[in-house]
Coordinates of N, CA and C and ligand atoms in Angstrom, one line a residue:
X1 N -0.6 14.4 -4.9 CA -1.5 13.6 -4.0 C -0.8 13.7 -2.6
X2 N -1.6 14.3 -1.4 CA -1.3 13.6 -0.3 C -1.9 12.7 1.1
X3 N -0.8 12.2 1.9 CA -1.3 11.5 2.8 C -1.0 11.6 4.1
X4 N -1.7 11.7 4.7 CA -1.1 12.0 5.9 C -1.7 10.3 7.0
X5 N -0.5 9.9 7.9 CA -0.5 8.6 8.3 C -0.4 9.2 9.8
X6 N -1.4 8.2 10.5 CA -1.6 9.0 11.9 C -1.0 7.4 13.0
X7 N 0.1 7.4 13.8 CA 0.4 6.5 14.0 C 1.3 7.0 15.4
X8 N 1.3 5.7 16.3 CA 1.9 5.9 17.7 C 3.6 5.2 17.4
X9 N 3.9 4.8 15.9 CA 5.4 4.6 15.6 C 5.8 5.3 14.2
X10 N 6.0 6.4 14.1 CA 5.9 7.4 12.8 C 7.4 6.7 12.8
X11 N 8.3 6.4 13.4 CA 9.3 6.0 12.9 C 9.2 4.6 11.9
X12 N 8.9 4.0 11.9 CA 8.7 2.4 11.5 C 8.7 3.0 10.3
X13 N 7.4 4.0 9.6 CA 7.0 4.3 8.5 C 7.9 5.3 7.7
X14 N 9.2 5.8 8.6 CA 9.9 6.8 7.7 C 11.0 6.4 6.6
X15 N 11.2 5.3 6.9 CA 12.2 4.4 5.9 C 11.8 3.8 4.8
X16 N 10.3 3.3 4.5 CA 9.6 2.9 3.8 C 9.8 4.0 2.4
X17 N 9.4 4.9 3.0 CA 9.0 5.9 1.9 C 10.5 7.2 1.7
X18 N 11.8 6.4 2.0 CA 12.6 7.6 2.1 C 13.7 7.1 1.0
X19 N 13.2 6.0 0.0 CA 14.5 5.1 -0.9 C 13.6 4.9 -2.5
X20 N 14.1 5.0 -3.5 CA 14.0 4.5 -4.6 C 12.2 5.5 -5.5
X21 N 11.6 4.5 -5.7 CA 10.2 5.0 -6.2 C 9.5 6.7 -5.0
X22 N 9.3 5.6 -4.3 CA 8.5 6.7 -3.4 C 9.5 8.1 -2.9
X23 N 10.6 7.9 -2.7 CA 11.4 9.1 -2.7 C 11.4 10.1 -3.6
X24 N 11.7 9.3 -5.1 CA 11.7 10.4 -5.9 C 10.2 10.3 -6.7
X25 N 8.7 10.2 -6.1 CA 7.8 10.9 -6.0 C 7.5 12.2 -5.2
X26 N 8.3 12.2 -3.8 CA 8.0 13.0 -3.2 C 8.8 14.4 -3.8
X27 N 10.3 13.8 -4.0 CA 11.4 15.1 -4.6 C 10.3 15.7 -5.6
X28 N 9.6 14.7 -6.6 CA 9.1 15.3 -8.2 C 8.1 15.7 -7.5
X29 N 7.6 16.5 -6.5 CA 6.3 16.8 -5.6 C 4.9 16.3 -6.5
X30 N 4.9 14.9 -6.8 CA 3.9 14.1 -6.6 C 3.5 13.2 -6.1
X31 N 4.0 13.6 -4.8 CA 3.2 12.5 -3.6 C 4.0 13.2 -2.6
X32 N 2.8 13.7 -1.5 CA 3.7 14.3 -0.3 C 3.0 13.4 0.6
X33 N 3.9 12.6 1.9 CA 3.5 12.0 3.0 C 4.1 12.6 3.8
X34 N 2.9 13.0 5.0 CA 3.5 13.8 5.8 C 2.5 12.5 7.0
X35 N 3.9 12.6 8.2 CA 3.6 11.7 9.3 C 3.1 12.4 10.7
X36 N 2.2 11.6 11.3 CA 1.7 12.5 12.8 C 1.7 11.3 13.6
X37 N 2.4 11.9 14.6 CA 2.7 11.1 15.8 C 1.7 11.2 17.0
X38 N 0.9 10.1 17.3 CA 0.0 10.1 17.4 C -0.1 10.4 19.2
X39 N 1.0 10.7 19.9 CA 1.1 10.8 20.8 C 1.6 12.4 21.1
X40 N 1.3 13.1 20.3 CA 1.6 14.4 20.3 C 0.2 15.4 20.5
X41 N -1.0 14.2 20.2 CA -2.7 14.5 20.3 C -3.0 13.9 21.7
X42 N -2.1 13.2 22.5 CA -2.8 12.6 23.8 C -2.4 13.7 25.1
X43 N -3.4 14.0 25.6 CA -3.7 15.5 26.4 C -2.9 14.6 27.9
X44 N -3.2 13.7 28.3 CA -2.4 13.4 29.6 C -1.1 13.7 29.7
X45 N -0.3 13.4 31.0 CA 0.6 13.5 31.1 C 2.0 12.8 30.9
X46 N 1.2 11.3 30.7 CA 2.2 9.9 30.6 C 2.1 9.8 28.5
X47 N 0.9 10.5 28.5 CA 1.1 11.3 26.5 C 0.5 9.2 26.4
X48 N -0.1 8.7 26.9 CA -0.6 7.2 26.6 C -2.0 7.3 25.3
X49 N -1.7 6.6 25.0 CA -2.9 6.9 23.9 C -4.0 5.5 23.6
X50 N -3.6 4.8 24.9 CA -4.4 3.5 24.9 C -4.6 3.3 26.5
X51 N -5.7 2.2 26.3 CA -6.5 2.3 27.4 C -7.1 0.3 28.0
X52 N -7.4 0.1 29.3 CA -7.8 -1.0 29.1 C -9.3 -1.3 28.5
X53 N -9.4 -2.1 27.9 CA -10.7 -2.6 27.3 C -12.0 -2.8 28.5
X54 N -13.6 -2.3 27.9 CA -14.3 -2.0 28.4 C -15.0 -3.8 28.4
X55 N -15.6 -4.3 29.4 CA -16.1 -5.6 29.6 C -14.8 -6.4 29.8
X56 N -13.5 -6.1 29.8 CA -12.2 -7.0 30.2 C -11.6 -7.6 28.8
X57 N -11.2 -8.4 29.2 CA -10.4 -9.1 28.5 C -9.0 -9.0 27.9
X58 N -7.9 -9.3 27.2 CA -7.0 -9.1 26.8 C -6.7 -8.0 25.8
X59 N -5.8 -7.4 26.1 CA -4.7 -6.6 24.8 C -5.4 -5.2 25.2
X60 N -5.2 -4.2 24.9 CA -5.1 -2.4 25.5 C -6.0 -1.9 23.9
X61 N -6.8 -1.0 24.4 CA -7.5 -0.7 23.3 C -7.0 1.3 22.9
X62 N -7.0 1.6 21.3 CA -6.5 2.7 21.1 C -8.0 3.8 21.9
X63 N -7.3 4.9 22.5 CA -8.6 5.6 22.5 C -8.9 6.4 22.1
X64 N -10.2 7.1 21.9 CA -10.8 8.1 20.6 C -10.3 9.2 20.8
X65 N -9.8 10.3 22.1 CA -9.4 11.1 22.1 C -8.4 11.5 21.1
X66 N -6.8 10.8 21.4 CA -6.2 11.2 20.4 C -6.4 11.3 19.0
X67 N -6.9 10.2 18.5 CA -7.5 10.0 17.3 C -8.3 11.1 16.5
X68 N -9.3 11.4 17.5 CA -10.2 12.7 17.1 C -9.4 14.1 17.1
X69 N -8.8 14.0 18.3 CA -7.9 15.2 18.1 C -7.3 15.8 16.9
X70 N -6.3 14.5 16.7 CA -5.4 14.4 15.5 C -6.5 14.6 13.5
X71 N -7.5 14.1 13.6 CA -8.1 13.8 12.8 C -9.2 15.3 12.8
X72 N -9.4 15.4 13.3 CA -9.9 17.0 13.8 C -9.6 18.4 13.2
X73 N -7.8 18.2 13.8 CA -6.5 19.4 13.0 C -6.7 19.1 11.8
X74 N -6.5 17.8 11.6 CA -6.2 17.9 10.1 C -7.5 18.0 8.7
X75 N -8.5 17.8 9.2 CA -9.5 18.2 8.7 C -9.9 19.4 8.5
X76 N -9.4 20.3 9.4 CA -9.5 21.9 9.7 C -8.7 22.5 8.7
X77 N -7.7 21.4 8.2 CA -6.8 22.2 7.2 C -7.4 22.0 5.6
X78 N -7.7 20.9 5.2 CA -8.3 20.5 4.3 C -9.2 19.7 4.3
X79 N -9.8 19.6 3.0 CA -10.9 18.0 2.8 C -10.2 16.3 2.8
X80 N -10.7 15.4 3.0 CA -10.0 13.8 2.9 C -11.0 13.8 1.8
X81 N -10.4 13.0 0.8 CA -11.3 12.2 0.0 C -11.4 11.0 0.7
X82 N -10.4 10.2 1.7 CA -10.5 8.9 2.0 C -10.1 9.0 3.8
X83 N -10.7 8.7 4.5 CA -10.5 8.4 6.4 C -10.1 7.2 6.0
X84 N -8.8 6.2 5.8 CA -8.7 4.8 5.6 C -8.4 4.4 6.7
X85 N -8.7 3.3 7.8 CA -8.2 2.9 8.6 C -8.1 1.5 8.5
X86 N -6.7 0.9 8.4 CA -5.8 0.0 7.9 C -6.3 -1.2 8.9
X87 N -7.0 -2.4 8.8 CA -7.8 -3.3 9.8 C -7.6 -5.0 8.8
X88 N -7.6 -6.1 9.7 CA -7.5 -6.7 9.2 C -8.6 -7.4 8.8
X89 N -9.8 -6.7 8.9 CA -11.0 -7.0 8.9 C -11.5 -6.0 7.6
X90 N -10.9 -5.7 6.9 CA -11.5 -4.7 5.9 C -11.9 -5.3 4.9
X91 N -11.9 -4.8 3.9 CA -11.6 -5.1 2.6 C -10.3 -5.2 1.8
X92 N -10.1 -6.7 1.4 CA -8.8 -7.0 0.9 C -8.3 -6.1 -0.3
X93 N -7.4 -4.9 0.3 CA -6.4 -5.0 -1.0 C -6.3 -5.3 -1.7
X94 N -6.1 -4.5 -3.4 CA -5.9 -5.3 -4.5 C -5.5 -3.8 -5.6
X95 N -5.1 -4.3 -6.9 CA -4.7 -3.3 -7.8 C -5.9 -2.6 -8.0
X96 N -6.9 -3.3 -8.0 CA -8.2 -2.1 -8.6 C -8.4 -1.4 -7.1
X97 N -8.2 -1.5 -6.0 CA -8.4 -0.6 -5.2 C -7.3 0.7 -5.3
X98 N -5.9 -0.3 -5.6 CA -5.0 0.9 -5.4 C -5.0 2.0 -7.0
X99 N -5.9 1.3 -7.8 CA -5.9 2.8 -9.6 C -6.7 3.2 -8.7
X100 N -7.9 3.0 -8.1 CA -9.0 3.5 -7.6 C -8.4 5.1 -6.6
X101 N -7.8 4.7 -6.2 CA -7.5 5.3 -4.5 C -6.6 6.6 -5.8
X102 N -5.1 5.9 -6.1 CA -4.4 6.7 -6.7 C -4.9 8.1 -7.8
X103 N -6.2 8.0 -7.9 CA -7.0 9.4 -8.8 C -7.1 9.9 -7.6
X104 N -7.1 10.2 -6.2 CA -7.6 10.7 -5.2 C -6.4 12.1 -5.1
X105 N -6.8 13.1 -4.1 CA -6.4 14.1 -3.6 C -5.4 13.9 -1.9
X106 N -6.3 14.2 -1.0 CA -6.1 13.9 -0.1 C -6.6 12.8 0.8
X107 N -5.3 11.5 0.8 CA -6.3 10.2 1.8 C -5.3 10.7 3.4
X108 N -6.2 10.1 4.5 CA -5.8 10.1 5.7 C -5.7 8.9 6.0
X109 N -4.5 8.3 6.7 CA -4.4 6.6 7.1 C -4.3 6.6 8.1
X110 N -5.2 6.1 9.4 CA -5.0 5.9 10.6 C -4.2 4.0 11.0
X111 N -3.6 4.0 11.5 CA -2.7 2.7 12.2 C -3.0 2.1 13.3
X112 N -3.5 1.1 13.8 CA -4.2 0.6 14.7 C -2.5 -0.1 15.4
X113 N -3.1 -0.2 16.8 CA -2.3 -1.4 17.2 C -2.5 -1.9 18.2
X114 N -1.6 -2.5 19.3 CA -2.3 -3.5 20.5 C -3.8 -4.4 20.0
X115 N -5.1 -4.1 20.7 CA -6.0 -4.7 20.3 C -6.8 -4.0 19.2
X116 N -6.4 -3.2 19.0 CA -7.2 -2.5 17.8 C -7.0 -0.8 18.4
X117 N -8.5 -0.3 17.5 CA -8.9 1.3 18.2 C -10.2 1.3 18.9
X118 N -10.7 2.0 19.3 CA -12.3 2.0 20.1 C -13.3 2.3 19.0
X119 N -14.1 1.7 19.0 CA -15.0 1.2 18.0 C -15.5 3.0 17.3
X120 N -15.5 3.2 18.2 CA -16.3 4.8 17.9 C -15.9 5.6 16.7
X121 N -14.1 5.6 16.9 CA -12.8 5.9 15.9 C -13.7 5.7 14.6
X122 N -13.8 4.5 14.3 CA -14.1 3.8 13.2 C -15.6 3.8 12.6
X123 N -16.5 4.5 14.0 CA -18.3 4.7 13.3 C -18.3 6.2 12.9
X124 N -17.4 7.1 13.4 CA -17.3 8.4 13.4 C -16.4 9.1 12.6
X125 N -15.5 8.2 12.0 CA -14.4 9.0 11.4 C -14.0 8.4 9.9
X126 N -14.1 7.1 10.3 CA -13.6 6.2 9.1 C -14.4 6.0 7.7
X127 N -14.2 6.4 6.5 CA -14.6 6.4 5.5 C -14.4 5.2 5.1
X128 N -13.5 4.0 4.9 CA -12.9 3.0 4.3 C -12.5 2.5 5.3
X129 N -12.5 0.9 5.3 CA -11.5 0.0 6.0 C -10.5 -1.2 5.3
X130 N -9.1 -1.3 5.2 CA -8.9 -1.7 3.9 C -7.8 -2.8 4.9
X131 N -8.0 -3.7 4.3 CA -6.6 -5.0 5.1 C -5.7 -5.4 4.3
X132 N -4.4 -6.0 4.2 CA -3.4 -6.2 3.2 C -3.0 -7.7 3.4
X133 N -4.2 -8.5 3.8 CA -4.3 -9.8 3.5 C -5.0 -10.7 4.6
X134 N -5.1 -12.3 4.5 CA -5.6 -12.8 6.1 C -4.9 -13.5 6.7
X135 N -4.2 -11.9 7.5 CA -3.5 -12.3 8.7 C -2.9 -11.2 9.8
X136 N -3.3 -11.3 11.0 CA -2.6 -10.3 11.5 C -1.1 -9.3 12.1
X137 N -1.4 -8.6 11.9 CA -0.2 -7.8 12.2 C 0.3 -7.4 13.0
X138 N 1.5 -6.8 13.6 CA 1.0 -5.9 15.2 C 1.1 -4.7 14.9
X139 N 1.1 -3.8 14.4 CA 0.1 -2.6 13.7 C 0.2 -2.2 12.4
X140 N -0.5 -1.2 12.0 CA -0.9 -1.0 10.9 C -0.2 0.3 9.9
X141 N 1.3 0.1 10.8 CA 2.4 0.8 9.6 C 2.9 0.2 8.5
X142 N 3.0 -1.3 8.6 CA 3.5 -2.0 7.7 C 2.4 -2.3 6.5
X143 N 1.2 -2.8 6.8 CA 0.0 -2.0 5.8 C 0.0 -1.1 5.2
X144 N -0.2 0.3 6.1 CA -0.2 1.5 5.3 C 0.9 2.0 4.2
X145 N 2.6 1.2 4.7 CA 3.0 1.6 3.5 C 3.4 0.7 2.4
X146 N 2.6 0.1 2.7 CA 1.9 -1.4 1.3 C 1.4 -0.7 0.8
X147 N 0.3 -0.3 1.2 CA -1.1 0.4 0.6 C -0.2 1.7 -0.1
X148 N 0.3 3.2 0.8 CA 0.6 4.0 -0.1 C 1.9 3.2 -1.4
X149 N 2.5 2.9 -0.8 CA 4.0 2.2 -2.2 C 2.7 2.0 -3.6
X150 N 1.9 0.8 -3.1 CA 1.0 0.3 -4.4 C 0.3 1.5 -5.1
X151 N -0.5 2.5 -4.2 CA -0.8 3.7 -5.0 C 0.4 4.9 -5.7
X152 N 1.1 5.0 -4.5 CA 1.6 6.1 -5.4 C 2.6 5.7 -6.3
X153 N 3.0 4.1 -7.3 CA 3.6 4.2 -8.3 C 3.0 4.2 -9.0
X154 N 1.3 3.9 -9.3 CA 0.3 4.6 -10.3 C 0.0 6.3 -10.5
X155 N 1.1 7.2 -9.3 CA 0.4 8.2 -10.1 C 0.9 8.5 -11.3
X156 N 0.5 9.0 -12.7 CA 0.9 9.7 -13.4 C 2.4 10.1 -13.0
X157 N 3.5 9.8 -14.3 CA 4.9 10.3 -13.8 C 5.7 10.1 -12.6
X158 N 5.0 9.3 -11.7 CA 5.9 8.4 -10.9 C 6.6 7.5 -11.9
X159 N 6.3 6.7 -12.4 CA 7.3 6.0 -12.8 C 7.7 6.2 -14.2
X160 N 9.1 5.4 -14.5 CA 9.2 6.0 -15.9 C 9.1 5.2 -17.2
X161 N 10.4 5.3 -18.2 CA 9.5 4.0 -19.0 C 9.9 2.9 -18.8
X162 N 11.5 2.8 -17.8 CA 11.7 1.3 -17.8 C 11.3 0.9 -16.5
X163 N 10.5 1.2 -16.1 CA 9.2 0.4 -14.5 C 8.1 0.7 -15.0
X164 N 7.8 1.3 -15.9 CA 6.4 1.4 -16.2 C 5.2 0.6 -15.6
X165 N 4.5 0.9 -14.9 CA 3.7 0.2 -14.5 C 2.5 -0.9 -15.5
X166 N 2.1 -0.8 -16.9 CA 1.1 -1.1 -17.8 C 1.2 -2.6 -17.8
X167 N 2.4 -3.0 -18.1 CA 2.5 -4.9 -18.1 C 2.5 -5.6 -16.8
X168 N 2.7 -4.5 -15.8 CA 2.5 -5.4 -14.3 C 1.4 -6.3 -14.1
X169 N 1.4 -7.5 -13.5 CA 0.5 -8.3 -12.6 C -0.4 -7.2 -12.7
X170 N -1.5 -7.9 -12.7 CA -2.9 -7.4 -12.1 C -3.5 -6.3 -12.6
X171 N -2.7 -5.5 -13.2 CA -2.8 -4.3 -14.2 C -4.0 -4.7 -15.1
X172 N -3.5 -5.6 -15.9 CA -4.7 -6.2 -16.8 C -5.2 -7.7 -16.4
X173 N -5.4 -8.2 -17.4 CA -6.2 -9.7 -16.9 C -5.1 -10.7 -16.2
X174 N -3.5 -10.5 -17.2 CA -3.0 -11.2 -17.0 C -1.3 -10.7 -15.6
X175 N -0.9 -12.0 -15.5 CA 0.3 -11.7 -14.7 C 1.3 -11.4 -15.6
X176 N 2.9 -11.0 -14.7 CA 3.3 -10.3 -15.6 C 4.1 -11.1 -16.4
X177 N 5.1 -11.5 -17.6 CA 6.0 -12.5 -18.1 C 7.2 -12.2 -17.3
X178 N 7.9 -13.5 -17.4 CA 9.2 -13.7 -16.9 C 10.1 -13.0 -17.7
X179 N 11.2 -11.8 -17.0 CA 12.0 -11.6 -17.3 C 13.5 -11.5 -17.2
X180 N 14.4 -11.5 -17.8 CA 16.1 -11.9 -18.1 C 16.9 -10.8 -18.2
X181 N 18.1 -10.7 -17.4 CA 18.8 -9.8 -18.5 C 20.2 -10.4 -18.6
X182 N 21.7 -9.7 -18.5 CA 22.7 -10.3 -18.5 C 23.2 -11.1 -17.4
X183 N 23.7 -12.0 -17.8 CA 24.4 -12.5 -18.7 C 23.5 -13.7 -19.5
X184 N 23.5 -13.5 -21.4 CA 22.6 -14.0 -21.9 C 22.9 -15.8 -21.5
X185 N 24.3 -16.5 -21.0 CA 24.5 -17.4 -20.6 C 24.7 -17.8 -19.1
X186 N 24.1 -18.3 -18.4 CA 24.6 -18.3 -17.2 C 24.9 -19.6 -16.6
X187 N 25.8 -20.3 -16.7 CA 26.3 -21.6 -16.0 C 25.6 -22.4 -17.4
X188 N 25.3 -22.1 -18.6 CA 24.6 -22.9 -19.4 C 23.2 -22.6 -19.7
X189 N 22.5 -22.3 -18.2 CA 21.3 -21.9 -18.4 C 21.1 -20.5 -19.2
X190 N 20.1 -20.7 -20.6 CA 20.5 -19.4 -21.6 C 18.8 -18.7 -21.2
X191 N 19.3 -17.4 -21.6 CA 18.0 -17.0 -22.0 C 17.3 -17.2 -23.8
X192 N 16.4 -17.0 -23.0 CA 15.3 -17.8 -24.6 C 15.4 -16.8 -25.7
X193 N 16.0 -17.2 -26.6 CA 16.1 -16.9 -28.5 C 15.7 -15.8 -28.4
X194 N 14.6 -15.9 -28.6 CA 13.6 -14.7 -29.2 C 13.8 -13.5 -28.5
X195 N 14.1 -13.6 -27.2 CA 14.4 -12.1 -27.0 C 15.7 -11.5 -27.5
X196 N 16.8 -12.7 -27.8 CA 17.8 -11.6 -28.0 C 17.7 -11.7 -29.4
X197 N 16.6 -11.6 -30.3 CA 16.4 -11.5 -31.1 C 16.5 -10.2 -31.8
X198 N 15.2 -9.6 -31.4 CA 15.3 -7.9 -31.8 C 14.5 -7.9 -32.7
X199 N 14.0 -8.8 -32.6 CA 12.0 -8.9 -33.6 C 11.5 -8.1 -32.5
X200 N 10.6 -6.9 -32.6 CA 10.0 -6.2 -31.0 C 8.2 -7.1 -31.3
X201 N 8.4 -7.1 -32.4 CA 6.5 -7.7 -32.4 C 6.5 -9.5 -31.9
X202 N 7.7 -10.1 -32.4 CA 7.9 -11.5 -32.2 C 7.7 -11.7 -30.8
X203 N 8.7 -10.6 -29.7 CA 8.8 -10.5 -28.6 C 7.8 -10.0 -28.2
X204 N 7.2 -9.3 -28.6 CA 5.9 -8.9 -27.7 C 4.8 -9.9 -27.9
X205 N 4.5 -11.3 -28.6 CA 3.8 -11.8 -29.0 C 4.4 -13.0 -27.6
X206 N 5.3 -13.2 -28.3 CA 6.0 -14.2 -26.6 C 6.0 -14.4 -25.8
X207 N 6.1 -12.7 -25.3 CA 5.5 -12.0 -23.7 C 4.4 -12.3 -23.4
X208 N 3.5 -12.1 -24.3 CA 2.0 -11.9 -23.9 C 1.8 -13.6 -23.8
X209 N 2.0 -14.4 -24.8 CA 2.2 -16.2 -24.2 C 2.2 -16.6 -23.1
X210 N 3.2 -15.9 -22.6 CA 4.3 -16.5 -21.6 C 3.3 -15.8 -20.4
X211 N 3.0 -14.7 -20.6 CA 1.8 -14.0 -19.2 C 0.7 -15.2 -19.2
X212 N 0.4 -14.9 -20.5 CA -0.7 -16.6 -20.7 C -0.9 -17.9 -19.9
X213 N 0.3 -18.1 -20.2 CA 1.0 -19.5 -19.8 C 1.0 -19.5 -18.1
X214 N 1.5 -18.3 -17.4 CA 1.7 -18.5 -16.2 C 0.8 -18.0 -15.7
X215 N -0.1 -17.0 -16.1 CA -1.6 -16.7 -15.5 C -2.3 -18.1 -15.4
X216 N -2.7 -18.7 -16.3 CA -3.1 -19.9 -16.6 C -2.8 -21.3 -15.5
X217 N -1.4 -21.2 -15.1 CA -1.2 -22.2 -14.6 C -1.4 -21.8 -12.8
X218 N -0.8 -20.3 -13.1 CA -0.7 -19.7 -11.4 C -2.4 -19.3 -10.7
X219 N -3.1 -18.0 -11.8 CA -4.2 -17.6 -10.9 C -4.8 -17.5 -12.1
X220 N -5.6 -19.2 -12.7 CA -6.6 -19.6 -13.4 C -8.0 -18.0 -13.4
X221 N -7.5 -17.9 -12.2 CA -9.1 -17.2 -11.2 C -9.1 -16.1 -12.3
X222 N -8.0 -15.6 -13.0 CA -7.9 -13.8 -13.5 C -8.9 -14.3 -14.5
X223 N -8.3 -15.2 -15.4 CA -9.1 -15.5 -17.0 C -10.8 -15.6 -16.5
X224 N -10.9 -16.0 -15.7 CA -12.4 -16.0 -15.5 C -12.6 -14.8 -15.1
X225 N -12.6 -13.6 -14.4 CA -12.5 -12.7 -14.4 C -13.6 -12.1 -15.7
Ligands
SAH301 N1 -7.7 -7.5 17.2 C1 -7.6 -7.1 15.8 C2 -6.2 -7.1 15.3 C3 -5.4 -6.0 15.9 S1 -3.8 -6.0 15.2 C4 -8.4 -8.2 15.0 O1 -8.3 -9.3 15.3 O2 -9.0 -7.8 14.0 C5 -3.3 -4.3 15.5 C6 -3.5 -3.4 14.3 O3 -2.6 -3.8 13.3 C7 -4.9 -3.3 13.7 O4 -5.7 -2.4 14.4 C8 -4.5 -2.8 12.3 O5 -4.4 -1.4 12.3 C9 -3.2 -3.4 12.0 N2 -3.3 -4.7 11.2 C10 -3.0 -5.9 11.6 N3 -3.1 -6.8 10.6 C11 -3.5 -6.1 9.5 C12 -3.9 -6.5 8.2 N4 -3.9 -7.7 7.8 N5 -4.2 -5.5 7.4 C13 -4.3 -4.2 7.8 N6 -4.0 -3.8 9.0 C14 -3.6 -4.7 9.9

């Protein structure tokens, strides 16, 4: 699967994806992100890729040139299954967006910032507009690598069996159970029986309680679901 992230701070987003999961997706070449600097598409001379807003008012607006540019090339090279441009006005993020997205081929993520992008960006180009909660950001790097992290540890063989993604939060109805490991004592505070038991059905009966239990008390909202 790849992504290509179109942004005026390609740096912000290269540490995200250069440690642990997402790394060694990219090494197992399943998940390639490749980054575009979005000031490499702006034809002037000062290479500015923002402009003041039309009717006034506050904060510098992105303009369509670069954007088209950029979005243009890379189109010419292949198909997008997904134009996503990362907005706090979208549609909230969530696990069923990210299995959803994660079957995909090629997504494009555009990064907004200052006051946004010029509306046009978004009636012409944008297939999806997806937000990573309600509240704003100052741009849309820290989003997009929410958004890619959450997809690409669903693809197939990204993870292994001990991250396995299946018992995660949100995966299924329930959240995920509390887990322990060494030291089975700590200051007194023990971990619970049954796991260091080595019953695997007793403990898996437990777990699924204990998801129960804290679904139940935390996000009532799933069970109705
Ligand atoms: N004026 C805009 C906010 C601009 S913030 C508004 O009120 O809707 C600058 C950029 O940061 C946005 O264009 C977007 O790309 C990104 N951003 C900020 N908050 C975000 C959020 N919650 N989810 C996704 N992207 C966000």
């Amino acid at each position: 699967m790849r992504f290509d992230i179109i942004s005026v701070l390609p740096d912000l987003l290269s540490s995200p994806f250069a440690h642990s999961i997402l790394q060694r997706a990219q090494k197992k070449g399943l998940a390639e992100i490749v980054l575009h600097n979005l000031r490499d598409y702006a034809s002037n001379k000062q290479k500015s890729v923002d402009d003041y807003p039309y009717g006034g008012g506050s904060g510098m607006v992105m303009s369509i040139t670069p954007f088209a540019c950029c979005i243009e090339a890379l189109k010419a090279e292949r198909d997008y299954d997904e134009v996503i441009f990362m907005s706090p006005d979208g549609e909230t993020f969530n696990q069923t967006i990210a299995n959803e997205l994660s079957g995909k081929k090629n997504i494009m993520i555009l990064c907004g910032h200052y006051k946004g992008i010029d509306q046009r960006i978004r009636d012409l180009f944008v297939t999806r507009e997806i937000s990573i909660g309600d509240y704003v950001l100052s741009g849309g790097e820290l989003p997009a690598a929410v958004l890619v992290d959450a997809i690409v540890r669903l693809i197939p063989g990204v993870l292994n069996d001990e991250t396995s993604a299946l018992s995660d939060s949100f995966q299924g109805e329930l959240l995920d159970a509390p887990v322990y490991t060494r030291p089975a004592d700590w200051r007194g505070h023990k971990v619970p029986d049954i796991l260091l038991s080595g019953h695997e059905a007793k403990i898996n009966e437990w777990r699924h309680e204990q998801a129960l239990i804290r679904t139940q008390l935390r996000r009532p909202d799933l069970l109705e679901d």
